[in-house]
Short mmCIF file of C-alpha atoms in Angstrom, two decimals:
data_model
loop_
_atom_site.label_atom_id
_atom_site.label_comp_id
_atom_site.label_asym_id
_atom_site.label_seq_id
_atom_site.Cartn_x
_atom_site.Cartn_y
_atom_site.Cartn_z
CA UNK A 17 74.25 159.61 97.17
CA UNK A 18 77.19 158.77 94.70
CA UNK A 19 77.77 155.47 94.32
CA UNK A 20 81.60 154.62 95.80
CA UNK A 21 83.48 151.62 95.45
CA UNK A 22 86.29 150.49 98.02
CA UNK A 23 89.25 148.13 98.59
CA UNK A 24 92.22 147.11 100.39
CA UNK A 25 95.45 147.30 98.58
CA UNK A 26 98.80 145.83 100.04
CA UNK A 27 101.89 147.42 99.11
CA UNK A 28 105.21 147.13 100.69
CA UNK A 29 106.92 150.50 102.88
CA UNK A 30 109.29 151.18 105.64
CA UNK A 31 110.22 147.01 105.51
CA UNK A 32 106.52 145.92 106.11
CA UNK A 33 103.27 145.27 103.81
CA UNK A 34 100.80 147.70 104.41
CA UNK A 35 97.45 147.72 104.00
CA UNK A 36 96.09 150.81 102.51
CA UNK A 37 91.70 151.59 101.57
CA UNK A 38 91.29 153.02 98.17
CA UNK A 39 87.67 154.25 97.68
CA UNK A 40 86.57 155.29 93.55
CA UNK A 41 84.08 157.96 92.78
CA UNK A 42 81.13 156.63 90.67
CA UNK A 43 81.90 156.60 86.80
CA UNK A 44 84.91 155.29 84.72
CA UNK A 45 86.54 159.02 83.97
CA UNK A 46 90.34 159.96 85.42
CA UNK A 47 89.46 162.46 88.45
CA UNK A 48 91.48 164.37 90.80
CA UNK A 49 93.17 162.40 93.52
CA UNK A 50 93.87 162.73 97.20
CA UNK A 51 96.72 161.19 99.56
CA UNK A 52 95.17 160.69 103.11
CA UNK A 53 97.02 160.10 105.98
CA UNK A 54 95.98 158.86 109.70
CA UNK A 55 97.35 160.04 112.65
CA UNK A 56 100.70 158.01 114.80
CA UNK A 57 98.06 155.46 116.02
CA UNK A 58 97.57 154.06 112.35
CA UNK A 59 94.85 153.59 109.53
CA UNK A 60 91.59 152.79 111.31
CA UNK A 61 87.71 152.90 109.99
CA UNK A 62 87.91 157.30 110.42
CA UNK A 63 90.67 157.43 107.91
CA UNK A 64 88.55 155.16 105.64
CA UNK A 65 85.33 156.98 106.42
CA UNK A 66 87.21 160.23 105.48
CA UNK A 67 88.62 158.97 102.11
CA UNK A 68 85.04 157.52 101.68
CA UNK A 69 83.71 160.91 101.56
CA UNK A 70 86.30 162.35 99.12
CA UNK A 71 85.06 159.98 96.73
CA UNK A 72 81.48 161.04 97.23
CA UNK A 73 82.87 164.49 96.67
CA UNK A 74 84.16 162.94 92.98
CA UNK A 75 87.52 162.67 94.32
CA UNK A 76 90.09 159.08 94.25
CA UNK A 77 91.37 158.88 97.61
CA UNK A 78 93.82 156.76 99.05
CA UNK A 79 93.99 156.45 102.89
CA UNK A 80 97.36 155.24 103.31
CA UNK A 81 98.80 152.98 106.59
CA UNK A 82 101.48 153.52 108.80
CA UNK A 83 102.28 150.50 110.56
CA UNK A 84 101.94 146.88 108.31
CA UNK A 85 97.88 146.77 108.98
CA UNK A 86 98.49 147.23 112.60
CA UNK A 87 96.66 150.31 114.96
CA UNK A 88 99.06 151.33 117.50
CA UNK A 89 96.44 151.76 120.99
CA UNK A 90 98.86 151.60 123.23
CA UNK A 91 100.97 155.14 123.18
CA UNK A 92 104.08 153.93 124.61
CA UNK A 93 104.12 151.43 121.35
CA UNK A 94 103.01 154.18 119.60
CA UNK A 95 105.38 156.68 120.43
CA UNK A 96 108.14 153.71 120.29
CA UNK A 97 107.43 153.90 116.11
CA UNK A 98 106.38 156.95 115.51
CA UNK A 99 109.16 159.28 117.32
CA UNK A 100 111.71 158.15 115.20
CA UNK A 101 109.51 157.85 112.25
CA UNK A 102 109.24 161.54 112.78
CA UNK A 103 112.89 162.57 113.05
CA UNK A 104 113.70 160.72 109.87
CA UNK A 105 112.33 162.93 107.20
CA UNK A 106 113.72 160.10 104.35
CA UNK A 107 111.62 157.18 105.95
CA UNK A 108 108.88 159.73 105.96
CA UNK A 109 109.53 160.51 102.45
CA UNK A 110 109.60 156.37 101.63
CA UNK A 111 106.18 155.52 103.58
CA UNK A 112 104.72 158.44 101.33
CA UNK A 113 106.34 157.03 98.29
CA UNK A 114 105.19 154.13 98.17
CA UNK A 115 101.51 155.19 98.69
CA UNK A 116 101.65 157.66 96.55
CA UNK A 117 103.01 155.16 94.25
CA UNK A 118 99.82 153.30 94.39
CA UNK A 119 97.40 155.90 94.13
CA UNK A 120 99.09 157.23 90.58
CA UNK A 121 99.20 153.65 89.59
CA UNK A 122 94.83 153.64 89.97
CA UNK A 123 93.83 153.95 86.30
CA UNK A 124 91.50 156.77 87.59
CA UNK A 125 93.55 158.92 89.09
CA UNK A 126 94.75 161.72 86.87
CA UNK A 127 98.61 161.99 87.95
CA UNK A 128 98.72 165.52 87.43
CA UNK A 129 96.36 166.65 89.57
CA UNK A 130 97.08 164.87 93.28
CA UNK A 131 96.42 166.60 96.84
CA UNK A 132 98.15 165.02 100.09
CA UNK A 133 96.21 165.87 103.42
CA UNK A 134 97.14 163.99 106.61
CA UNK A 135 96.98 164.02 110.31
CA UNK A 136 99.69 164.38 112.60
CA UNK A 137 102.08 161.82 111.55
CA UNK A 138 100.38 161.11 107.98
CA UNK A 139 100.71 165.53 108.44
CA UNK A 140 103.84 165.47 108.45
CA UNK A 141 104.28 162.82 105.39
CA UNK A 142 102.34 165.08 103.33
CA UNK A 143 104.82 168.01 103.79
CA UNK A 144 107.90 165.92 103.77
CA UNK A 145 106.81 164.55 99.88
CA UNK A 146 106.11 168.46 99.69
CA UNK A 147 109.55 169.31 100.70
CA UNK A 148 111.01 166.54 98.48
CA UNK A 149 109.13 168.24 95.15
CA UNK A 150 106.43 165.96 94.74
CA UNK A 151 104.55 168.32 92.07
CA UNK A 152 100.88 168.37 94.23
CA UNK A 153 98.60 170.80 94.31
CA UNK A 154 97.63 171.14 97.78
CA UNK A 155 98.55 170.29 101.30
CA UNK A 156 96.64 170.16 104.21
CA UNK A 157 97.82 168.67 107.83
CA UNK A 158 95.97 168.85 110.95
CA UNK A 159 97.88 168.63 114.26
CA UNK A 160 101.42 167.73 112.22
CA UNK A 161 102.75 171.50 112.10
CA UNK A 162 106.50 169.70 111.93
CA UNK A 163 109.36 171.62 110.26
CA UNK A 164 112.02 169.99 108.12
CA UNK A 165 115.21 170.41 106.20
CA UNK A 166 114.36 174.37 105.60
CA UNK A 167 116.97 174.34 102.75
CA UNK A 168 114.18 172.08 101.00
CA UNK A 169 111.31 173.94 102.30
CA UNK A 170 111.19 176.07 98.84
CA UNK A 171 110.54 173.05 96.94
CA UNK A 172 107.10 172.63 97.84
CA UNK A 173 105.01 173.81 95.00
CA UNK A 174 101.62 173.88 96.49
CA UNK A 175 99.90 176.36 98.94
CA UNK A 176 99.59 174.44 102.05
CA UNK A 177 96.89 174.54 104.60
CA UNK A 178 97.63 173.74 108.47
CA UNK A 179 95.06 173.04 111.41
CA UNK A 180 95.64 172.81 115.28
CA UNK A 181 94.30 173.27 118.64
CA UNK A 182 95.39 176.36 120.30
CA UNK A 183 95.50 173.86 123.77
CA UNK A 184 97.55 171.32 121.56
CA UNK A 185 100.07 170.77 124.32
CA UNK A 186 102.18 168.17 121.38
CA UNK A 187 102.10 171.39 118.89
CA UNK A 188 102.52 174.24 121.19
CA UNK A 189 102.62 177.29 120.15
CA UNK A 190 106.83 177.63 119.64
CA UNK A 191 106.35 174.62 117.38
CA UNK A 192 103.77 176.28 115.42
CA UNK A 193 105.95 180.01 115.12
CA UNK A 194 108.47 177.32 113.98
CA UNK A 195 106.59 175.61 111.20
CA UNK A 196 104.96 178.93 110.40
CA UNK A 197 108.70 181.02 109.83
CA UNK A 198 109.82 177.83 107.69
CA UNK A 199 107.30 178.30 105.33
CA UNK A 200 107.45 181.91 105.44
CA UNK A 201 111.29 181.70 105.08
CA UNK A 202 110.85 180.13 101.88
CA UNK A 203 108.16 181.45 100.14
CA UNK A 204 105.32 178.69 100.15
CA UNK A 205 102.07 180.34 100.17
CA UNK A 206 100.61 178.65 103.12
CA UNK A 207 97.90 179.29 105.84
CA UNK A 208 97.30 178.74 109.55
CA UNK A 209 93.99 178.16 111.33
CA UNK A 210 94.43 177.86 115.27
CA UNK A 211 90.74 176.55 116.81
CA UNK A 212 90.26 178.03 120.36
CA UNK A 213 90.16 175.48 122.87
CA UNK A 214 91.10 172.72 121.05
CA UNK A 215 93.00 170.05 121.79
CA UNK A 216 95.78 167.42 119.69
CA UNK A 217 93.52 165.22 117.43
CA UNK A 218 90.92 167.24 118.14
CA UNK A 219 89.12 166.15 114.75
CA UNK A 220 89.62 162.47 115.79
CA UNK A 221 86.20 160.89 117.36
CA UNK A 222 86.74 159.43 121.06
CA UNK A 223 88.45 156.22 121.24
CA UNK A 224 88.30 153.19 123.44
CA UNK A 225 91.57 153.26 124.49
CA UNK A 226 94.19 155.39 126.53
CA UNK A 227 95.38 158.08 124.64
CA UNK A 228 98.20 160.88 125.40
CA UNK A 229 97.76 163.64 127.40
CA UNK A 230 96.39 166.58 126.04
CA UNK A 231 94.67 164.46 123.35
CA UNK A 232 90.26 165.28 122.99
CA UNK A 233 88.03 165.42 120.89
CA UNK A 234 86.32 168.51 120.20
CA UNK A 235 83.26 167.63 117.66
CA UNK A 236 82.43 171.38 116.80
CA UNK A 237 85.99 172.08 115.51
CA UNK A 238 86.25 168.75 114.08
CA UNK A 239 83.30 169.88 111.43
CA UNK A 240 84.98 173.24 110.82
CA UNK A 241 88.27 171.63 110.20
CA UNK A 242 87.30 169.05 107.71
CA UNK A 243 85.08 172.22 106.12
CA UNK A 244 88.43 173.62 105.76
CA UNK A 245 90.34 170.69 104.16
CA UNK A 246 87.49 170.26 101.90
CA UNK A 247 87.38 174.27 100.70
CA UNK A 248 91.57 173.98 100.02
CA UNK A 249 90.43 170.82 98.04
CA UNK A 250 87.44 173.11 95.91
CA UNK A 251 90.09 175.58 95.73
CA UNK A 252 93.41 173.62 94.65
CA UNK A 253 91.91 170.21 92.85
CA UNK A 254 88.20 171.35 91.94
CA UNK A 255 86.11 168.71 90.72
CA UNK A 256 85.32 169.16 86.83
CA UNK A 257 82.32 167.22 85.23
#
């Protein structure tokens, strides 16, 4: 197995300090990059698992935090932060700022070659520094099918890859027509992929805590889906030796 090294890094976003997990590929060389965000709950130990495994993969990943070092188990809390997080497309914009800040500032990043995948809320930071022009070369969100300011919609320069539950009762389906026409609207080569019987966070593993209805895990489609984020990657950001 590839060696990977890991740390916290504290930056400052949205008027807190947050606490993102970096995790290096093995060697010294710039590599491709990825932006990884967690879902409205926060940054917990999957987000960090996940960017773990990019590195393995050769890639610099950042898994960047949502809420000052704190996970959010309580939904109404949750909700409390994220529902206006999410109807604030410049906050958005300034939480994936200043991570993405960060990760261009690692000495082995290359800056030219960055990916942003998140889910649901980190989702929908990806495609709002999308939508903003960010120049990256792929984005992928999972269960964060949220449409924007369509006027900026054509700035996104990237094909962009989207994953949900067709039982996501949080993304039904006339959000997901929505988000779909937006990008179709203005010309971004992107993709859907709907998993039958699948619920919101579907990719997330079960939690000790109460969750929102119509959120379950569903471990087969979980696989498939992070197959699918890590074929866009191969595709969009391929690892060169």
């Amino acid at each position: 197995m590839t060696t990977v090294t890991t740390r916290t890094i504290e930056y400052a976003a949205d008027g807190l300090m947050m606490i993102g997990h970096l995790a290096l590929p093995a060697g010294v060389d710039r590599r491709p990059a990825v932006l990884l965000g967690p879902e409205g709950v926060g940054l917990s130990d999957v987000e960090r698992r996940r960017a773990d495994a990019l590195a393995e993969l050769g890639y610099v990943a950042l898994a960047f935090d949502l809420h000052g070092g704190r996970y959010l188990g309580d939904p109404e809390e949750m909700l409390a932060r994220c529902t206006p997080l999410l109807a604030d497309p410049d906050r958005m914009r300034g939480i994936g700022h200043a991570a993405l800040d960060v990760l261009r500032a690692e000495p082995r990043t290359d800056p030219d070659r960055i990916a942003a995948v998140g889910y649901g809320t980190g989702g929908a930071i990806a495609l709002e520094l999308g939508r903003d022009g960010v120049g990256l070369r792929a984005i992928a969100t999972v269960n964060g099918l949220t449409t924007g300011r369509p006027e900026e919609t054509a700035r996104i320069q990237c094909p962009v890859w989207a994953g949900v539950g067709s039982e996501d009762p949080i993304m039904p389906p006339a959000q997901r027509d929505a988000f779909t026409a937006e990008m179709q609207a203005a010309g971004v080569d992107w993709r859907l992929v709907v998993y039958g019987g699948a619920l919101h966070a579907f990719h997330h593993p079960p939690v000790d805590h109460i969750v929102l209805p119509g959120v379950g895990h569903h471990p087969q489609h979980a696989q498939r889906a992070w197959r699918d984020v890590v074929g866009l990657l191969a595709e969009c950001l391929p690892i060169t030796e």
